[in-house]
Amino acid sequence: MTFDVITIFPNFFDSPLKEGVLGRAIKKGLINVRIINLRDFTKDRHRTTDDRPYGGGPGMVMIPGPLKEAITHAKKDDKDATVILLSPRGKVFDHEIARRLSKKEHLILICGRYEGVDERIVKAFVDMELSIGDFVLSGGEPAALVVVDAVSRLVPGVLGKEESAREDSFATGLLEYPHYTRPKSFMGMDVPDVLLSGDHKKIERWRRKEALRITLERRPELLKRAKLSREDKAFLEELERKDK
Ligand code: 4GS
């Protein structure tokens, strides 16, 4: 799978693409990330990428010419690539979208800077606008990195067997159960006995219940989409009864 990232800050991506899961996936050739410097597609002496907005107002707008050239360059050997603009105006990125994108062969991510990009670029080239959340970044670069990271994890081979099994369990749509490791006692707090019991059925049931409890407490809206067994539903009803 190939990601092309169009940016005016190519160095932003240097170390994140070298570390951990992502670094390994790139080294192994499972994913290919090409950082495209938007300034390489300017034609003036100053390598201009922005200009003042028509109609006035604060800030600058990314001019369409270099973006068109950069997108065309990224698409030259693959007309079917999906062009994504990172912007607070986009659909909010989630696991479901990540899963859909991981099935594509080629994504082109445009990192917005300043007030945004000239709308004609959106009309002519952008297939999808994505936001990573309801807050304002200084640029689309961290958002593009989030998308590259979350999508890459779902590309076959990027995660080890154990890690992908865990990923599958997130697909249940619940928040994670609490984790404990050594020491058994820490600052007067003990590891729950059940985790030391060696009874794997019982441990699994406890973890499931904790995941349900935490999800109900913090993100009840997630429960609507989660796959729940009859036992899960009974437990949730019990919790809601106790709550009243
Ligand atoms: C986001 C976001 C963002 C918006 C870029 C203001 C600079 C900035 N991009 N998800 N101009 N949230 N972009 O805040 O994707």
mmCIF file of C-alpha atoms and ligand atoms in Angstrom:
data_model
loop_
_atom_site.group_PDB
_atom_site.id
_atom_site.type_symbol
_atom_site.label_atom_id
_atom_site.label_comp_id
_atom_site.label_asym_id
_atom_site.label_seq_id
_atom_site.Cartn_x
_atom_site.Cartn_y
_atom_site.Cartn_z
ATOM 1 C CA MET A 1 0.000 0.000 0.000
ATOM 2 C CA THR A 2 1.266 3.471 -0.902
ATOM 3 C CA PHE A 3 0.650 6.741 0.932
ATOM 4 C CA ASP A 4 1.636 10.004 -0.726
ATOM 5 C CA VAL A 5 1.704 12.913 1.696
ATOM 6 C CA ILE A 6 1.658 16.408 0.216
ATOM 7 C CA THR A 7 3.067 18.955 2.662
ATOM 8 C CA ILE A 8 5.064 22.169 2.973
ATOM 9 C CA PHE A 9 6.890 20.636 5.990
ATOM 10 C CA PRO A 10 8.436 17.386 4.699
ATOM 11 C CA ASN A 11 10.797 17.108 7.713
ATOM 12 C CA PHE A 12 7.809 16.844 10.019
ATOM 13 C CA PHE A 13 7.542 13.164 9.028
ATOM 14 C CA ASP A 14 11.202 12.171 9.478
ATOM 15 C CA SER A 15 11.253 10.456 12.845
ATOM 16 C CA PRO A 16 7.614 9.268 13.127
ATOM 17 C CA LEU A 17 8.113 7.116 10.026
ATOM 18 C CA LYS A 18 11.270 5.551 11.455
ATOM 19 C CA GLU A 19 9.926 4.364 14.804
ATOM 20 C CA GLY A 20 8.015 1.344 16.035
ATOM 21 C CA VAL A 21 5.318 -0.486 14.092
ATOM 22 C CA LEU A 22 5.253 2.078 11.275
ATOM 23 C CA GLY A 23 9.048 2.114 10.918
ATOM 24 C CA ARG A 24 9.155 -1.668 10.705
ATOM 25 C CA ALA A 25 6.304 -1.838 8.165
ATOM 26 C CA ILE A 26 8.141 0.621 5.912
ATOM 27 C CA LYS A 27 11.450 -1.215 6.290
ATOM 28 C CA LYS A 28 9.764 -4.485 5.356
ATOM 29 C CA GLY A 29 8.165 -2.849 2.317
ATOM 30 C CA LEU A 30 4.633 -3.615 3.498
ATOM 31 C CA ILE A 31 3.768 0.051 3.180
ATOM 32 C CA ASN A 32 5.390 2.781 1.171
ATOM 33 C CA VAL A 33 5.179 6.405 2.370
ATOM 34 C CA ARG A 34 6.315 9.080 -0.061
ATOM 35 C CA ILE A 35 6.620 12.598 1.296
ATOM 36 C CA ILE A 36 5.964 15.154 -1.416
ATOM 37 C CA ASN A 37 7.275 18.664 -0.834
ATOM 38 C CA LEU A 38 4.629 21.039 -2.159
ATOM 39 C CA ARG A 39 7.291 23.703 -2.785
ATOM 40 C CA ASP A 40 8.881 21.458 -5.419
ATOM 41 C CA PHE A 41 5.769 22.113 -7.518
ATOM 42 C CA THR A 42 5.899 25.905 -7.393
ATOM 43 C CA LYS A 43 7.169 27.829 -10.383
ATOM 44 C CA ASP A 44 8.082 31.254 -8.956
ATOM 45 C CA ARG A 45 11.367 32.379 -7.462
ATOM 46 C CA HIS A 46 9.903 32.549 -3.958
ATOM 47 C CA ARG A 47 8.372 29.057 -4.128
ATOM 48 C CA THR A 48 5.008 30.503 -3.056
ATOM 49 C CA THR A 49 2.296 28.157 -1.768
ATOM 50 C CA ASP A 50 -0.216 30.646 -0.322
ATOM 51 C CA ASP A 51 -1.936 33.934 -1.067
ATOM 52 C CA ARG A 52 -4.514 36.314 0.457
ATOM 53 C CA PRO A 53 -8.170 35.286 0.347
ATOM 54 C CA TYR A 54 -10.500 36.878 -2.204
ATOM 55 C CA GLY A 55 -13.151 38.782 -0.288
ATOM 56 C CA GLY A 56 -10.706 39.751 2.421
ATOM 57 C CA GLY A 57 -10.454 38.461 5.947
ATOM 58 C CA PRO A 58 -7.654 37.075 8.054
ATOM 59 C CA GLY A 59 -5.062 34.486 7.105
ATOM 60 C CA MET A 60 -3.850 32.958 3.892
ATOM 61 C CA VAL A 61 -5.152 30.323 1.498
ATOM 62 C CA MET A 62 -3.133 27.581 -0.227
ATOM 63 C CA ILE A 63 -2.973 28.479 -3.900
ATOM 64 C CA PRO A 64 -4.311 25.889 -6.347
ATOM 65 C CA GLY A 65 -1.466 25.691 -8.913
ATOM 66 C CA PRO A 66 1.197 23.819 -6.898
ATOM 67 C CA LEU A 67 -1.433 21.536 -5.332
ATOM 68 C CA LYS A 68 -2.710 20.551 -8.777
ATOM 69 C CA GLU A 69 0.842 19.779 -9.928
ATOM 70 C CA ALA A 70 1.672 17.781 -6.786
ATOM 71 C CA ILE A 71 -1.554 15.733 -6.955
ATOM 72 C CA THR A 72 -1.045 15.070 -10.675
ATOM 73 C CA HIS A 73 2.515 13.960 -9.968
ATOM 74 C CA ALA A 74 1.345 11.573 -7.216
ATOM 75 C CA LYS A 75 -1.340 10.166 -9.536
ATOM 76 C CA LYS A 76 0.831 9.807 -12.616
ATOM 77 C CA ASP A 77 1.230 6.033 -12.460
ATOM 78 C CA ASP A 78 -2.110 5.378 -10.755
ATOM 79 C CA LYS A 79 -5.179 7.330 -11.799
ATOM 80 C CA ASP A 80 -7.304 5.450 -9.249
ATOM 81 C CA ALA A 81 -5.587 6.783 -6.116
ATOM 82 C CA THR A 82 -7.935 8.210 -3.473
ATOM 83 C CA VAL A 83 -7.255 11.864 -2.669
ATOM 84 C CA ILE A 84 -7.916 12.851 0.939
ATOM 85 C CA LEU A 85 -7.774 16.361 2.371
ATOM 86 C CA LEU A 86 -7.178 16.626 6.125
ATOM 87 C CA SER A 87 -9.409 19.384 7.434
ATOM 88 C CA PRO A 88 -11.684 20.097 10.424
ATOM 89 C CA ARG A 89 -14.530 20.229 7.895
ATOM 90 C CA GLY A 90 -14.141 16.539 7.058
ATOM 91 C CA LYS A 91 -15.922 13.464 8.337
ATOM 92 C CA VAL A 92 -14.465 12.495 11.710
ATOM 93 C CA PHE A 93 -11.916 9.683 11.238
ATOM 94 C CA ASP A 94 -12.589 6.440 13.114
ATOM 95 C CA HIS A 95 -11.740 2.722 13.111
ATOM 96 C CA GLU A 96 -14.414 1.976 10.527
ATOM 97 C CA ILE A 97 -12.993 4.505 8.041
ATOM 98 C CA ALA A 98 -9.477 3.225 8.761
ATOM 99 C CA ARG A 99 -10.621 -0.283 7.899
ATOM 100 C CA ARG A 100 -12.169 0.877 4.628
ATOM 101 C CA LEU A 101 -9.058 2.836 3.648
ATOM 102 C CA SER A 102 -6.759 -0.107 4.467
ATOM 103 C CA LYS A 103 -8.320 -1.988 1.527
ATOM 104 C CA LYS A 104 -7.144 0.686 -0.940
ATOM 105 C CA GLU A 105 -3.879 0.474 -2.789
ATOM 106 C CA HIS A 106 -2.957 4.150 -2.939
ATOM 107 C CA LEU A 107 -3.936 7.135 -0.803
ATOM 108 C CA ILE A 108 -2.865 10.726 -1.430
ATOM 109 C CA LEU A 109 -3.073 12.843 1.715
ATOM 110 C CA ILE A 110 -3.048 16.623 1.479
ATOM 111 C CA CYS A 111 -1.956 18.493 4.606
ATOM 112 C CA GLY A 112 -3.849 21.772 4.841
ATOM 113 C CA ARG A 113 -2.061 24.815 6.261
ATOM 114 C CA TYR A 114 -3.216 28.386 6.925
ATOM 115 C CA GLU A 115 -6.980 28.944 6.586
ATOM 116 C CA GLY A 116 -7.292 26.074 4.106
ATOM 117 C CA VAL A 117 -6.954 25.251 0.426
ATOM 118 C CA ASP A 118 -8.573 26.975 -2.555
ATOM 119 C CA GLU A 119 -12.030 25.404 -2.905
ATOM 120 C CA ARG A 120 -11.425 24.581 -6.591
ATOM 121 C CA ILE A 121 -8.804 22.022 -5.544
ATOM 122 C CA VAL A 122 -11.435 20.364 -3.361
ATOM 123 C CA LYS A 123 -13.946 20.352 -6.223
ATOM 124 C CA ALA A 124 -11.540 19.099 -8.879
ATOM 125 C CA PHE A 125 -9.373 16.580 -7.032
ATOM 126 C CA VAL A 126 -10.469 15.688 -3.508
ATOM 127 C CA ASP A 127 -12.424 12.452 -3.055
ATOM 128 C CA MET A 128 -12.828 12.700 0.711
ATOM 129 C CA GLU A 129 -12.237 15.221 3.492
ATOM 130 C CA LEU A 130 -11.243 13.786 6.865
ATOM 131 C CA SER A 131 -10.896 15.411 10.277
ATOM 132 C CA ILE A 132 -9.138 13.723 13.189
ATOM 133 C CA GLY A 133 -11.346 15.503 15.713
ATOM 134 C CA ASP A 134 -13.095 18.693 16.741
ATOM 135 C CA PHE A 135 -10.076 20.824 17.546
ATOM 136 C CA VAL A 136 -7.762 23.064 15.560
ATOM 137 C CA LEU A 137 -4.262 21.975 14.570
ATOM 138 C CA SER A 138 -1.541 24.236 13.188
ATOM 139 C CA GLY A 139 -1.505 22.156 10.044
ATOM 140 C CA GLY A 140 -2.821 18.928 8.581
ATOM 141 C CA GLU A 141 0.529 17.143 9.114
ATOM 142 C CA PRO A 142 -0.275 15.542 12.494
ATOM 143 C CA ALA A 143 -3.670 14.517 11.089
ATOM 144 C CA ALA A 144 -2.056 12.853 8.049
ATOM 145 C CA LEU A 145 0.296 11.009 10.377
ATOM 146 C CA VAL A 146 -2.663 9.759 12.423
ATOM 147 C CA VAL A 147 -4.325 8.419 9.281
ATOM 148 C CA VAL A 148 -1.121 6.769 7.985
ATOM 149 C CA ASP A 149 -0.548 5.137 11.389
ATOM 150 C CA ALA A 150 -4.088 3.874 12.007
ATOM 151 C CA VAL A 151 -4.560 2.608 8.426
ATOM 152 C CA SER A 152 -1.143 0.922 8.229
ATOM 153 C CA ARG A 153 -1.896 -1.173 11.316
ATOM 154 C CA LEU A 154 -4.767 -2.767 9.409
ATOM 155 C CA VAL A 155 -2.642 -3.716 6.393
ATOM 156 C CA PRO A 156 -1.970 -7.486 6.494
ATOM 157 C CA GLY A 157 1.456 -8.321 7.932
ATOM 158 C CA VAL A 158 2.052 -4.946 9.610
ATOM 159 C CA LEU A 159 1.065 -6.236 13.044
ATOM 160 C CA GLY A 160 2.280 -9.511 14.507
ATOM 161 C CA LYS A 161 -0.194 -12.314 15.167
ATOM 162 C CA GLU A 162 -0.749 -11.350 18.791
ATOM 163 C CA GLU A 163 -1.183 -7.648 18.052
ATOM 164 C CA SER A 164 -3.716 -8.241 15.284
ATOM 165 C CA ALA A 165 -5.751 -10.469 17.560
ATOM 166 C CA ARG A 166 -5.942 -7.569 19.984
ATOM 167 C CA GLU A 167 -6.926 -5.235 17.166
ATOM 168 C CA ASP A 168 -9.754 -7.635 16.311
ATOM 169 C CA SER A 169 -10.948 -7.403 19.862
ATOM 170 C CA PHE A 170 -11.172 -3.609 19.517
ATOM 171 C CA ALA A 171 -13.442 -4.340 16.603
ATOM 172 C CA THR A 172 -15.917 -5.389 19.323
ATOM 173 C CA GLY A 173 -16.319 -1.645 19.705
ATOM 174 C CA LEU A 174 -15.731 -1.606 23.472
ATOM 175 C CA LEU A 175 -13.131 0.289 25.471
ATOM 176 C CA GLU A 176 -10.319 -1.765 26.955
ATOM 177 C CA TYR A 177 -10.488 -3.609 30.252
ATOM 178 C CA PRO A 178 -7.937 -2.554 32.928
ATOM 179 C CA HIS A 179 -4.417 -3.962 32.706
ATOM 180 C CA TYR A 180 -2.074 -4.988 35.519
ATOM 181 C CA THR A 181 1.505 -6.218 35.622
ATOM 182 C CA ARG A 182 4.097 -6.723 38.374
ATOM 183 C CA PRO A 183 4.423 -5.908 41.209
ATOM 184 C CA LYS A 184 1.414 -7.635 42.771
ATOM 185 C CA SER A 185 1.059 -4.806 45.286
ATOM 186 C CA PHE A 186 1.822 -1.167 44.405
ATOM 187 C CA MET A 187 1.228 1.863 46.659
ATOM 188 C CA GLY A 188 -1.205 -0.187 48.711
ATOM 189 C CA MET A 189 -3.212 -1.266 45.660
ATOM 190 C CA ASP A 190 -3.405 -4.974 44.857
ATOM 191 C CA VAL A 191 -3.899 -6.718 41.536
ATOM 192 C CA PRO A 192 -7.468 -8.135 41.421
ATOM 193 C CA ASP A 193 -7.434 -11.746 42.702
ATOM 194 C CA VAL A 194 -9.194 -13.094 39.637
ATOM 195 C CA LEU A 195 -6.164 -12.232 37.470
ATOM 196 C CA LEU A 196 -3.956 -14.396 39.692
ATOM 197 C CA SER A 197 -6.438 -17.292 39.770
ATOM 198 C CA GLY A 198 -5.190 -19.047 36.634
ATOM 199 C CA ASP A 199 -8.853 -19.656 35.683
ATOM 200 C CA HIS A 200 -8.846 -18.402 32.086
ATOM 201 C CA LYS A 201 -12.606 -18.636 31.572
ATOM 202 C CA LYS A 202 -13.180 -16.603 34.713
ATOM 203 C CA ILE A 203 -10.518 -14.050 33.712
ATOM 204 C CA GLU A 204 -12.091 -13.637 30.287
ATOM 205 C CA ARG A 205 -15.538 -13.082 31.832
ATOM 206 C CA TRP A 206 -14.120 -10.510 34.298
ATOM 207 C CA ARG A 207 -12.342 -8.604 31.513
ATOM 208 C CA ARG A 208 -15.443 -8.558 29.367
ATOM 209 C CA LYS A 209 -17.509 -7.178 32.248
ATOM 210 C CA GLU A 210 -14.928 -4.508 33.055
ATOM 211 C CA ALA A 211 -14.831 -3.484 29.378
ATOM 212 C CA LEU A 212 -18.631 -3.208 29.373
ATOM 213 C CA ARG A 213 -18.628 -1.268 32.667
ATOM 214 C CA ILE A 214 -16.007 1.228 31.473
ATOM 215 C CA THR A 215 -17.673 1.670 28.086
ATOM 216 C CA LEU A 216 -21.069 2.298 29.690
ATOM 217 C CA GLU A 217 -19.487 4.830 32.058
ATOM 218 C CA ARG A 218 -17.389 6.785 29.542
ATOM 219 C CA ARG A 219 -18.671 6.189 26.022
ATOM 220 C CA PRO A 220 -22.218 4.800 26.256
ATOM 221 C CA GLU A 221 -22.842 5.686 22.585
ATOM 222 C CA LEU A 222 -20.293 3.009 21.572
ATOM 223 C CA LEU A 223 -22.565 0.305 22.977
ATOM 224 C CA LYS A 224 -25.131 0.900 20.239
ATOM 225 C CA ARG A 225 -22.720 -0.354 17.596
ATOM 226 C CA ALA A 226 -20.954 -3.029 19.649
ATOM 227 C CA LYS A 227 -21.609 -6.728 19.135
ATOM 228 C CA LEU A 228 -23.190 -7.818 22.425
ATOM 229 C CA SER A 229 -24.134 -11.289 23.607
ATOM 230 C CA ARG A 230 -27.226 -11.973 25.678
ATOM 231 C CA GLU A 231 -24.949 -12.250 28.736
ATOM 232 C CA ASP A 232 -23.412 -8.814 27.933
ATOM 233 C CA LYS A 233 -26.842 -7.227 27.698
ATOM 234 C CA ALA A 234 -27.963 -8.782 30.970
ATOM 235 C CA PHE A 235 -24.848 -7.426 32.689
ATOM 236 C CA LEU A 236 -25.394 -3.925 31.273
ATOM 237 C CA GLU A 237 -29.010 -3.941 32.426
ATOM 238 C CA GLU A 238 -27.854 -4.972 35.882
ATOM 239 C CA LEU A 239 -25.380 -2.066 35.937
ATOM 240 C CA GLU A 240 -28.012 0.430 34.828
ATOM 241 C CA ARG A 241 -30.420 -0.844 37.490
ATOM 242 C CA LYS A 242 -27.796 -0.414 40.202
ATOM 243 C CA ASP A 243 -27.074 3.083 38.913
ATOM 244 C CA LYS A 244 -30.645 4.248 39.580
HETATM 245 C C1 4GS B 1 -7.413 19.301 11.224
HETATM 246 C C2 4GS B 1 -8.184 18.464 12.023
HETATM 247 C C3 4GS B 1 -7.046 20.705 11.515
HETATM 248 C C4 4GS B 1 -7.174 23.728 10.418
HETATM 249 C C5 4GS B 1 -4.911 23.030 9.665
HETATM 250 C C6 4GS B 1 -6.702 25.162 10.460
HETATM 251 C C7 4GS B 1 -4.510 24.499 9.722
HETATM 252 C C8 4GS B 1 -6.021 22.789 10.637
HETATM 253 N N1 4GS B 1 -7.067 18.616 10.155
HETATM 254 N N2 4GS B 1 -8.275 17.302 11.400
HETATM 255 N N3 4GS B 1 -5.650 25.372 9.500
HETATM 256 N N4 4GS B 1 -8.755 18.732 13.210
HETATM 257 N N5 4GS B 1 -6.453 21.408 10.505
HETATM 258 O O1 4GS B 1 -7.281 21.187 12.597
HETATM 259 O O2 4GS B 1 -7.610 17.390 10.265
#
